[in-house]
Amino acid sequence: MPHSARVYDWWLGGKDNFAVDRAMGQALIQAIPTLKTMAAENRAFVHRVARYLVAEAGVRQFLDIGTGIPTQPNLHEVAQELAPEARVVYVDNDPIVLAHARALMVSTEQGRSEYIHADLRAPETILRDARLVDTLDLSQPVALTLIAVLMLLRDQDDPIGKVRALMDALPSGSYLAITHPTQDFNPVQMQAAVAAATQGNMTLVPRTRAEVEEFFAGWELVEPGVVPVLAWRPDGAAPADPEAAYYWSGLARKP
């Protein structure tokens, strides 16, 4: 069966994928020809939001769910470059990601990086895991990052409820960062991508801006709010076409 983490790895030029993943990745590219570029832009958001959280928001703890196969720099590398004491817990449910956990866990001496093999559909399992409890201090702010992972949960999986369980466990001053594919910018291409994913037994649920905003309900959105991923605090000049990558993105703070 194709897996989103391995498809994403292939889009980013990685080698930790199978023929079935490459076939799925190619089928999705036939639907959306610029998908590889979009995947790279989604990854660039991770770097920008991590730098903001460490340098401007003062965050030193991260919980990254839907980690995917390691790509450099990883989240903890970006965070620890600015704050060597930063701590990161990664979570994913793909056995290949588990096999690469050691690569993920190369931390600075001052900080820490851990990996949990678990599923977003069972947030209580993540929160109770001894490695999370041992690595993160849940009485202090934590940045929860859900990067291109909520698309894997159908509405009947109650994605808002799953995310809310994690949000409720975090203290005031914590943050939530999300990127999510959308049909808002090009409905025809996204519909073709959903059809290709469905045919390959892979879940892909795009969501509208309003639906993505609902995940942040009750928390304070950081400027510029929920915007196309290319338009979220870009490095350098504003993009000529911010809707060229079909992702909404946002960051919010818990009051």
PDB file of C-alpha atoms in Angstrom:
ATOM      1  CA  MET A   1       0.000   0.000   0.000  1.00  0.00           C
ATOM      2  CA  PRO A   2       1.313   3.508  -0.726  1.00  0.00           C
ATOM      3  CA  HIS A   3       1.966   5.697   2.308  1.00  0.00           C
ATOM      4  CA  SER A   4       1.878   9.481   2.351  1.00  0.00           C
ATOM      5  CA  ALA A   5       5.243   9.764   4.144  1.00  0.00           C
ATOM      6  CA  ARG A   6       6.986   7.702   1.462  1.00  0.00           C
ATOM      7  CA  VAL A   7       5.198   9.487  -1.402  1.00  0.00           C
ATOM      8  CA  TYR A   8       6.286  12.799   0.114  1.00  0.00           C
ATOM      9  CA  ASP A   9       9.831  11.441   0.436  1.00  0.00           C
ATOM     10  CA  TRP A  10       9.876  10.652  -3.281  1.00  0.00           C
ATOM     11  CA  TRP A  11       8.545  14.108  -4.177  1.00  0.00           C
ATOM     12  CA  LEU A  12      11.403  15.656  -2.179  1.00  0.00           C
ATOM     13  CA  GLY A  13      14.014  13.531  -3.954  1.00  0.00           C
ATOM     14  CA  GLY A  14      14.449  10.917  -1.218  1.00  0.00           C
ATOM     15  CA  LYS A  15      15.174   7.218  -1.688  1.00  0.00           C
ATOM     16  CA  ASP A  16      13.205   5.704   1.184  1.00  0.00           C
ATOM     17  CA  ASN A  17      10.160   4.669  -0.818  1.00  0.00           C
ATOM     18  CA  PHE A  18       8.772   1.707  -2.729  1.00  0.00           C
ATOM     19  CA  ALA A  19       7.575   1.286  -6.301  1.00  0.00           C
ATOM     20  CA  VAL A  20       3.961   1.577  -5.125  1.00  0.00           C
ATOM     21  CA  ASP A  21       4.768   4.942  -3.506  1.00  0.00           C
ATOM     22  CA  ARG A  22       6.471   6.230  -6.648  1.00  0.00           C
ATOM     23  CA  ALA A  23       3.506   5.104  -8.745  1.00  0.00           C
ATOM     24  CA  MET A  24       1.128   6.958  -6.443  1.00  0.00           C
ATOM     25  CA  GLY A  25       3.381  10.021  -6.443  1.00  0.00           C
ATOM     26  CA  GLN A  26       3.442  10.004 -10.243  1.00  0.00           C
ATOM     27  CA  ALA A  27      -0.329   9.575 -10.471  1.00  0.00           C
ATOM     28  CA  LEU A  28      -0.799  12.589  -8.226  1.00  0.00           C
ATOM     29  CA  ILE A  29       1.677  14.593 -10.318  1.00  0.00           C
ATOM     30  CA  GLN A  30      -0.379  13.784 -13.397  1.00  0.00           C
ATOM     31  CA  ALA A  31      -3.280  15.444 -11.587  1.00  0.00           C
ATOM     32  CA  ILE A  32      -1.205  18.348 -10.232  1.00  0.00           C
ATOM     33  CA  PRO A  33       2.016  18.755 -12.273  1.00  0.00           C
ATOM     34  CA  THR A  34       3.685  21.137  -9.785  1.00  0.00           C
ATOM     35  CA  LEU A  35       3.286  18.848  -6.746  1.00  0.00           C
ATOM     36  CA  LYS A  36       7.021  18.386  -6.175  1.00  0.00           C
ATOM     37  CA  THR A  37       7.466  22.154  -5.936  1.00  0.00           C
ATOM     38  CA  MET A  38       4.463  22.382  -3.634  1.00  0.00           C
ATOM     39  CA  ALA A  39       5.964  19.728  -1.343  1.00  0.00           C
ATOM     40  CA  ALA A  40       9.191  21.718  -1.152  1.00  0.00           C
ATOM     41  CA  GLU A  41       7.281  24.904  -0.325  1.00  0.00           C
ATOM     42  CA  ASN A  42       5.371  23.078   2.402  1.00  0.00           C
ATOM     43  CA  ARG A  43       8.710  22.004   3.882  1.00  0.00           C
ATOM     44  CA  ALA A  44      10.020  25.566   3.672  1.00  0.00           C
ATOM     45  CA  PHE A  45       7.067  26.655   5.812  1.00  0.00           C
ATOM     46  CA  VAL A  46       8.250  24.259   8.528  1.00  0.00           C
ATOM     47  CA  HIS A  47      11.611  26.030   8.620  1.00  0.00           C
ATOM     48  CA  ARG A  48      10.058  29.508   8.691  1.00  0.00           C
ATOM     49  CA  VAL A  49       7.548  28.691  11.409  1.00  0.00           C
ATOM     50  CA  ALA A  50      10.206  26.962  13.530  1.00  0.00           C
ATOM     51  CA  ARG A  51      12.454  30.022  13.325  1.00  0.00           C
ATOM     52  CA  TYR A  52       9.546  32.282  14.270  1.00  0.00           C
ATOM     53  CA  LEU A  53       8.546  30.107  17.212  1.00  0.00           C
ATOM     54  CA  VAL A  54      12.064  29.943  18.628  1.00  0.00           C
ATOM     55  CA  ALA A  55      13.381  33.419  17.845  1.00  0.00           C
ATOM     56  CA  GLU A  56      10.232  35.534  18.270  1.00  0.00           C
ATOM     57  CA  ALA A  57       7.832  33.480  20.391  1.00  0.00           C
ATOM     58  CA  GLY A  58      10.452  31.981  22.706  1.00  0.00           C
ATOM     59  CA  VAL A  59       9.229  28.395  22.294  1.00  0.00           C
ATOM     60  CA  ARG A  60      11.667  25.655  23.305  1.00  0.00           C
ATOM     61  CA  GLN A  61       9.442  22.563  23.009  1.00  0.00           C
ATOM     62  CA  PHE A  62       7.870  20.988  19.923  1.00  0.00           C
ATOM     63  CA  LEU A  63       5.472  18.107  19.285  1.00  0.00           C
ATOM     64  CA  ASP A  64       5.541  17.241  15.588  1.00  0.00           C
ATOM     65  CA  ILE A  65       2.865  14.753  14.508  1.00  0.00           C
ATOM     66  CA  GLY A  66       3.012  13.272  11.027  1.00  0.00           C
ATOM     67  CA  THR A  67       6.756  13.717  10.885  1.00  0.00           C
ATOM     68  CA  GLY A  68       7.484  11.800   7.708  1.00  0.00           C
ATOM     69  CA  ILE A  69      10.842  10.481   6.602  1.00  0.00           C
ATOM     70  CA  PRO A  70      13.763  12.664   7.730  1.00  0.00           C
ATOM     71  CA  THR A  71      14.827  15.482   5.432  1.00  0.00           C
ATOM     72  CA  GLN A  72      17.566  17.920   6.319  1.00  0.00           C
ATOM     73  CA  PRO A  73      17.283  20.184   8.064  1.00  0.00           C
ATOM     74  CA  ASN A  74      14.790  18.509  10.362  1.00  0.00           C
ATOM     75  CA  LEU A  75      12.597  20.544  12.698  1.00  0.00           C
ATOM     76  CA  HIS A  76      14.876  19.968  15.691  1.00  0.00           C
ATOM     77  CA  GLU A  77      17.916  21.047  13.678  1.00  0.00           C
ATOM     78  CA  VAL A  78      16.273  24.352  12.741  1.00  0.00           C
ATOM     79  CA  ALA A  79      15.119  24.942  16.322  1.00  0.00           C
ATOM     80  CA  GLN A  80      18.392  23.920  17.961  1.00  0.00           C
ATOM     81  CA  GLU A  81      20.451  26.088  15.631  1.00  0.00           C
ATOM     82  CA  LEU A  82      18.801  29.052  17.345  1.00  0.00           C
ATOM     83  CA  ALA A  83      18.251  27.478  20.782  1.00  0.00           C
ATOM     84  CA  PRO A  84      20.482  24.441  21.437  1.00  0.00           C
ATOM     85  CA  GLU A  85      18.350  23.513  24.454  1.00  0.00           C
ATOM     86  CA  ALA A  86      15.196  23.023  22.349  1.00  0.00           C
ATOM     87  CA  ARG A  87      13.368  19.708  22.706  1.00  0.00           C
ATOM     88  CA  VAL A  88      11.372  17.960  19.984  1.00  0.00           C
ATOM     89  CA  VAL A  89       9.155  14.877  20.034  1.00  0.00           C
ATOM     90  CA  TYR A  90       8.362  13.439  16.612  1.00  0.00           C
ATOM     91  CA  VAL A  91       5.345  11.192  15.972  1.00  0.00           C
ATOM     92  CA  ASP A  92       4.523   9.066  12.926  1.00  0.00           C
ATOM     93  CA  ASN A  93       2.828   5.739  12.169  1.00  0.00           C
ATOM     94  CA  ASP A  94       4.933   4.533   9.208  1.00  0.00           C
ATOM     95  CA  PRO A  95       7.394   1.691   9.983  1.00  0.00           C
ATOM     96  CA  ILE A  96       9.941   3.238   7.596  1.00  0.00           C
ATOM     97  CA  VAL A  97       9.908   6.432   9.642  1.00  0.00           C
ATOM     98  CA  LEU A  98      10.456   4.278  12.727  1.00  0.00           C
ATOM     99  CA  ALA A  99      13.451   2.697  11.015  1.00  0.00           C
ATOM    100  CA  HIS A 100      14.917   6.170  10.538  1.00  0.00           C
ATOM    101  CA  ALA A 101      14.197   7.305  14.089  1.00  0.00           C
ATOM    102  CA  ARG A 102      17.883   7.297  15.001  1.00  0.00           C
ATOM    103  CA  ALA A 103      18.533   9.818  12.253  1.00  0.00           C
ATOM    104  CA  LEU A 104      15.763  11.971  13.671  1.00  0.00           C
ATOM    105  CA  MET A 105      17.144  11.783  17.180  1.00  0.00           C
ATOM    106  CA  VAL A 106      20.583  13.283  16.610  1.00  0.00           C
ATOM    107  CA  SER A 107      20.185  16.202  19.003  1.00  0.00           C
ATOM    108  CA  THR A 108      22.487  18.756  20.558  1.00  0.00           C
ATOM    109  CA  GLU A 109      23.881  17.862  23.969  1.00  0.00           C
ATOM    110  CA  GLN A 110      21.817  20.637  25.565  1.00  0.00           C
ATOM    111  CA  GLY A 111      18.551  19.671  23.858  1.00  0.00           C
ATOM    112  CA  ARG A 112      16.738  16.468  23.103  1.00  0.00           C
ATOM    113  CA  SER A 113      14.981  14.770  20.200  1.00  0.00           C
ATOM    114  CA  GLU A 114      12.726  11.731  20.608  1.00  0.00           C
ATOM    115  CA  TYR A 115      10.459   9.658  18.367  1.00  0.00           C
ATOM    116  CA  ILE A 116       7.117   7.982  19.120  1.00  0.00           C
ATOM    117  CA  HIS A 117       5.569   5.404  16.806  1.00  0.00           C
ATOM    118  CA  ALA A 118       1.885   6.321  17.123  1.00  0.00           C
ATOM    119  CA  ASP A 119      -1.142   7.601  15.228  1.00  0.00           C
ATOM    120  CA  LEU A 120      -2.882  10.971  15.300  1.00  0.00           C
ATOM    121  CA  ARG A 121      -6.163   9.059  15.479  1.00  0.00           C
ATOM    122  CA  ALA A 122      -5.242   8.053  19.050  1.00  0.00           C
ATOM    123  CA  PRO A 123      -4.093  11.310  20.690  1.00  0.00           C
ATOM    124  CA  GLU A 124      -4.369   9.886  24.202  1.00  0.00           C
ATOM    125  CA  THR A 125      -1.737   7.268  23.287  1.00  0.00           C
ATOM    126  CA  ILE A 126       0.638  10.029  22.233  1.00  0.00           C
ATOM    127  CA  LEU A 127       0.027  12.096  25.346  1.00  0.00           C
ATOM    128  CA  ARG A 128       0.549   9.145  27.685  1.00  0.00           C
ATOM    129  CA  ASP A 129       3.710   7.889  26.030  1.00  0.00           C
ATOM    130  CA  ALA A 130       6.619   7.798  28.487  1.00  0.00           C
ATOM    131  CA  ARG A 131       8.995   9.330  25.948  1.00  0.00           C
ATOM    132  CA  LEU A 132       6.778  12.373  25.554  1.00  0.00           C
ATOM    133  CA  VAL A 133       6.317  12.765  29.305  1.00  0.00           C
ATOM    134  CA  ASP A 134      10.066  12.394  29.823  1.00  0.00           C
ATOM    135  CA  THR A 135      11.040  14.829  27.050  1.00  0.00           C
ATOM    136  CA  LEU A 136       8.460  17.621  27.186  1.00  0.00           C
ATOM    137  CA  ASP A 137       7.297  19.634  30.184  1.00  0.00           C
ATOM    138  CA  LEU A 138       3.572  20.036  29.538  1.00  0.00           C
ATOM    139  CA  SER A 139       3.372  22.778  32.152  1.00  0.00           C
ATOM    140  CA  GLN A 140       5.429  24.967  29.784  1.00  0.00           C
ATOM    141  CA  PRO A 141       4.479  26.128  26.247  1.00  0.00           C
ATOM    142  CA  VAL A 142       4.707  23.556  23.473  1.00  0.00           C
ATOM    143  CA  ALA A 143       4.412  24.086  19.721  1.00  0.00           C
ATOM    144  CA  LEU A 144       2.185  21.425  18.153  1.00  0.00           C
ATOM    145  CA  THR A 145       2.942  21.093  14.438  1.00  0.00           C
ATOM    146  CA  LEU A 146       0.577  19.256  12.076  1.00  0.00           C
ATOM    147  CA  ILE A 147       2.167  19.617   8.666  1.00  0.00           C
ATOM    148  CA  ALA A 148       0.224  18.115   5.751  1.00  0.00           C
ATOM    149  CA  VAL A 149      -1.162  15.339   7.962  1.00  0.00           C
ATOM    150  CA  LEU A 150      -4.796  16.274   8.669  1.00  0.00           C
ATOM    151  CA  MET A 151      -5.598  15.490   5.027  1.00  0.00           C
ATOM    152  CA  LEU A 152      -5.229  11.812   5.983  1.00  0.00           C
ATOM    153  CA  LEU A 153      -8.216  11.966   8.345  1.00  0.00           C
ATOM    154  CA  ARG A 154     -11.714  11.777   6.899  1.00  0.00           C
ATOM    155  CA  ASP A 155     -14.467  13.798   8.525  1.00  0.00           C
ATOM    156  CA  GLN A 156     -15.822  10.610  10.121  1.00  0.00           C
ATOM    157  CA  ASP A 157     -12.455  10.199  11.871  1.00  0.00           C
ATOM    158  CA  ASP A 158     -13.294  13.390  13.808  1.00  0.00           C
ATOM    159  CA  PRO A 159     -10.077  15.285  12.985  1.00  0.00           C
ATOM    160  CA  ILE A 160     -11.179  18.352  14.947  1.00  0.00           C
ATOM    161  CA  GLY A 161     -11.812  16.231  18.018  1.00  0.00           C
ATOM    162  CA  LYS A 162      -8.421  14.544  17.699  1.00  0.00           C
ATOM    163  CA  VAL A 163      -6.612  17.873  17.360  1.00  0.00           C
ATOM    164  CA  ARG A 164      -8.640  19.414  20.185  1.00  0.00           C
ATOM    165  CA  ALA A 165      -7.595  16.597  22.545  1.00  0.00           C
ATOM    166  CA  LEU A 166      -3.966  17.525  21.903  1.00  0.00           C
ATOM    167  CA  MET A 167      -4.609  21.269  22.162  1.00  0.00           C
ATOM    168  CA  ASP A 168      -6.446  20.868  25.463  1.00  0.00           C
ATOM    169  CA  ALA A 169      -3.443  19.045  26.951  1.00  0.00           C
ATOM    170  CA  LEU A 170      -1.125  22.005  26.262  1.00  0.00           C
ATOM    171  CA  PRO A 171      -0.735  25.017  28.570  1.00  0.00           C
ATOM    172  CA  SER A 172      -1.376  28.694  27.897  1.00  0.00           C
ATOM    173  CA  GLY A 173       1.251  30.159  25.587  1.00  0.00           C
ATOM    174  CA  SER A 174       1.426  27.028  23.426  1.00  0.00           C
ATOM    175  CA  TYR A 175       1.121  27.178  19.629  1.00  0.00           C
ATOM    176  CA  LEU A 176      -0.522  25.187  16.845  1.00  0.00           C
ATOM    177  CA  ALA A 177       0.919  25.206  13.313  1.00  0.00           C
ATOM    178  CA  ILE A 178      -0.983  23.604  10.432  1.00  0.00           C
ATOM    179  CA  THR A 179      -0.600  23.208   6.694  1.00  0.00           C
ATOM    180  CA  HIS A 180      -3.430  21.576   4.773  1.00  0.00           C
ATOM    181  CA  PRO A 181      -4.053  20.932   1.068  1.00  0.00           C
ATOM    182  CA  THR A 182      -7.070  22.697  -0.374  1.00  0.00           C
ATOM    183  CA  GLN A 183      -9.370  22.641  -3.370  1.00  0.00           C
ATOM    184  CA  ASP A 184      -9.883  26.413  -3.094  1.00  0.00           C
ATOM    185  CA  PHE A 185      -7.158  27.394  -5.573  1.00  0.00           C
ATOM    186  CA  ASN A 186      -7.711  24.808  -8.317  1.00  0.00           C
ATOM    187  CA  PRO A 187     -10.786  22.602  -7.794  1.00  0.00           C
ATOM    188  CA  VAL A 188     -10.315  20.622 -11.018  1.00  0.00           C
ATOM    189  CA  GLN A 189      -6.730  19.572 -10.338  1.00  0.00           C
ATOM    190  CA  MET A 190      -7.437  18.791  -6.686  1.00  0.00           C
ATOM    191  CA  GLN A 191     -10.469  16.699  -7.618  1.00  0.00           C
ATOM    192  CA  ALA A 192      -8.244  14.707  -9.993  1.00  0.00           C
ATOM    193  CA  ALA A 193      -5.674  14.237  -7.220  1.00  0.00           C
ATOM    194  CA  VAL A 194      -8.337  12.961  -4.806  1.00  0.00           C
ATOM    195  CA  ALA A 195      -9.546  10.510  -7.460  1.00  0.00           C
ATOM    196  CA  ALA A 196      -5.995   9.236  -8.032  1.00  0.00           C
ATOM    197  CA  ALA A 197      -5.420   8.809  -4.299  1.00  0.00           C
ATOM    198  CA  THR A 198      -8.737   7.008  -3.848  1.00  0.00           C
ATOM    199  CA  GLN A 199      -7.948   4.636  -6.699  1.00  0.00           C
ATOM    200  CA  GLY A 200      -4.635   3.843  -5.007  1.00  0.00           C
ATOM    201  CA  ASN A 201      -6.288   3.217  -1.606  1.00  0.00           C
ATOM    202  CA  MET A 202      -4.765   6.336  -0.062  1.00  0.00           C
ATOM    203  CA  THR A 203      -6.803   8.955   1.800  1.00  0.00           C
ATOM    204  CA  LEU A 204      -6.605  12.555   0.626  1.00  0.00           C
ATOM    205  CA  VAL A 205      -9.113  15.016   2.060  1.00  0.00           C
ATOM    206  CA  PRO A 206      -8.608  18.631   0.913  1.00  0.00           C
ATOM    207  CA  ARG A 207     -10.334  21.281   3.014  1.00  0.00           C
ATOM    208  CA  THR A 208     -11.478  24.854   2.495  1.00  0.00           C
ATOM    209  CA  ARG A 209     -10.081  27.874   4.281  1.00  0.00           C
ATOM    210  CA  ALA A 210     -13.067  27.960   6.633  1.00  0.00           C
ATOM    211  CA  GLU A 211     -12.569  24.294   7.485  1.00  0.00           C
ATOM    212  CA  VAL A 212      -8.873  24.832   8.220  1.00  0.00           C
ATOM    213  CA  GLU A 213      -9.661  27.884  10.351  1.00  0.00           C
ATOM    214  CA  GLU A 214     -11.984  25.710  12.435  1.00  0.00           C
ATOM    215  CA  PHE A 215      -8.989  23.736  13.736  1.00  0.00           C
ATOM    216  CA  PHE A 216      -7.664  26.919  15.353  1.00  0.00           C
ATOM    217  CA  ALA A 217     -10.953  27.867  17.058  1.00  0.00           C
ATOM    218  CA  GLY A 218     -10.457  29.527  20.443  1.00  0.00           C
ATOM    219  CA  TRP A 219      -6.768  30.247  19.883  1.00  0.00           C
ATOM    220  CA  GLU A 220      -5.277  33.553  18.704  1.00  0.00           C
ATOM    221  CA  LEU A 221      -4.093  33.462  15.106  1.00  0.00           C
ATOM    222  CA  VAL A 222      -0.647  34.926  14.518  1.00  0.00           C
ATOM    223  CA  GLU A 223      -0.422  37.398  11.646  1.00  0.00           C
ATOM    224  CA  PRO A 224      -1.045  36.989   8.741  1.00  0.00           C
ATOM    225  CA  GLY A 225      -3.644  34.401   9.820  1.00  0.00           C
ATOM    226  CA  VAL A 226      -4.691  31.450   7.675  1.00  0.00           C
ATOM    227  CA  VAL A 227      -3.117  32.168   4.294  1.00  0.00           C
ATOM    228  CA  PRO A 228      -1.619  30.253   1.350  1.00  0.00           C
ATOM    229  CA  VAL A 229       1.564  28.522   2.495  1.00  0.00           C
ATOM    230  CA  LEU A 230       3.669  30.676   0.162  1.00  0.00           C
ATOM    231  CA  ALA A 231       2.293  33.825   1.793  1.00  0.00           C
ATOM    232  CA  TRP A 232       3.014  32.929   5.429  1.00  0.00           C
ATOM    233  CA  ARG A 233       5.875  35.247   6.441  1.00  0.00           C
ATOM    234  CA  PRO A 234       7.925  34.550   3.286  1.00  0.00           C
ATOM    235  CA  ASP A 235      11.669  34.995   3.269  1.00  0.00           C
ATOM    236  CA  GLY A 236      12.326  37.969   0.989  1.00  0.00           C
ATOM    237  CA  ALA A 237       9.757  39.401  -1.395  1.00  0.00           C
ATOM    238  CA  ALA A 238       6.133  38.339  -1.397  1.00  0.00           C
ATOM    239  CA  PRO A 239       5.405  35.545  -3.923  1.00  0.00           C
ATOM    240  CA  ALA A 240       4.083  36.616  -7.307  1.00  0.00           C
ATOM    241  CA  ASP A 241       1.366  33.959  -7.121  1.00  0.00           C
ATOM    242  CA  PRO A 242       0.712  32.956  -3.491  1.00  0.00           C
ATOM    243  CA  GLU A 243      -1.857  30.377  -4.612  1.00  0.00           C
ATOM    244  CA  ALA A 244       0.679  28.420  -6.699  1.00  0.00           C
ATOM    245  CA  ALA A 245       0.995  25.871  -3.877  1.00  0.00           C
ATOM    246  CA  TYR A 246      -2.377  24.425  -2.934  1.00  0.00           C
ATOM    247  CA  TYR A 247      -1.990  24.555   0.849  1.00  0.00           C
ATOM    248  CA  TRP A 248      -3.531  26.707   3.529  1.00  0.00           C
ATOM    249  CA  SER A 249      -1.225  27.421   6.454  1.00  0.00           C
ATOM    250  CA  GLY A 250      -1.529  29.078   9.829  1.00  0.00           C
ATOM    251  CA  LEU A 251      -0.158  29.474  13.333  1.00  0.00           C
ATOM    252  CA  ALA A 252      -2.147  30.223  16.488  1.00  0.00           C
ATOM    253  CA  ARG A 253      -1.361  30.801  20.168  1.00  0.00           C
ATOM    254  CA  LYS A 254      -3.306  29.432  23.125  1.00  0.00           C
ATOM    255  CA  PRO A 255      -4.526  32.327  25.320  1.00  0.00           C
TER     256      PRO A 255
END
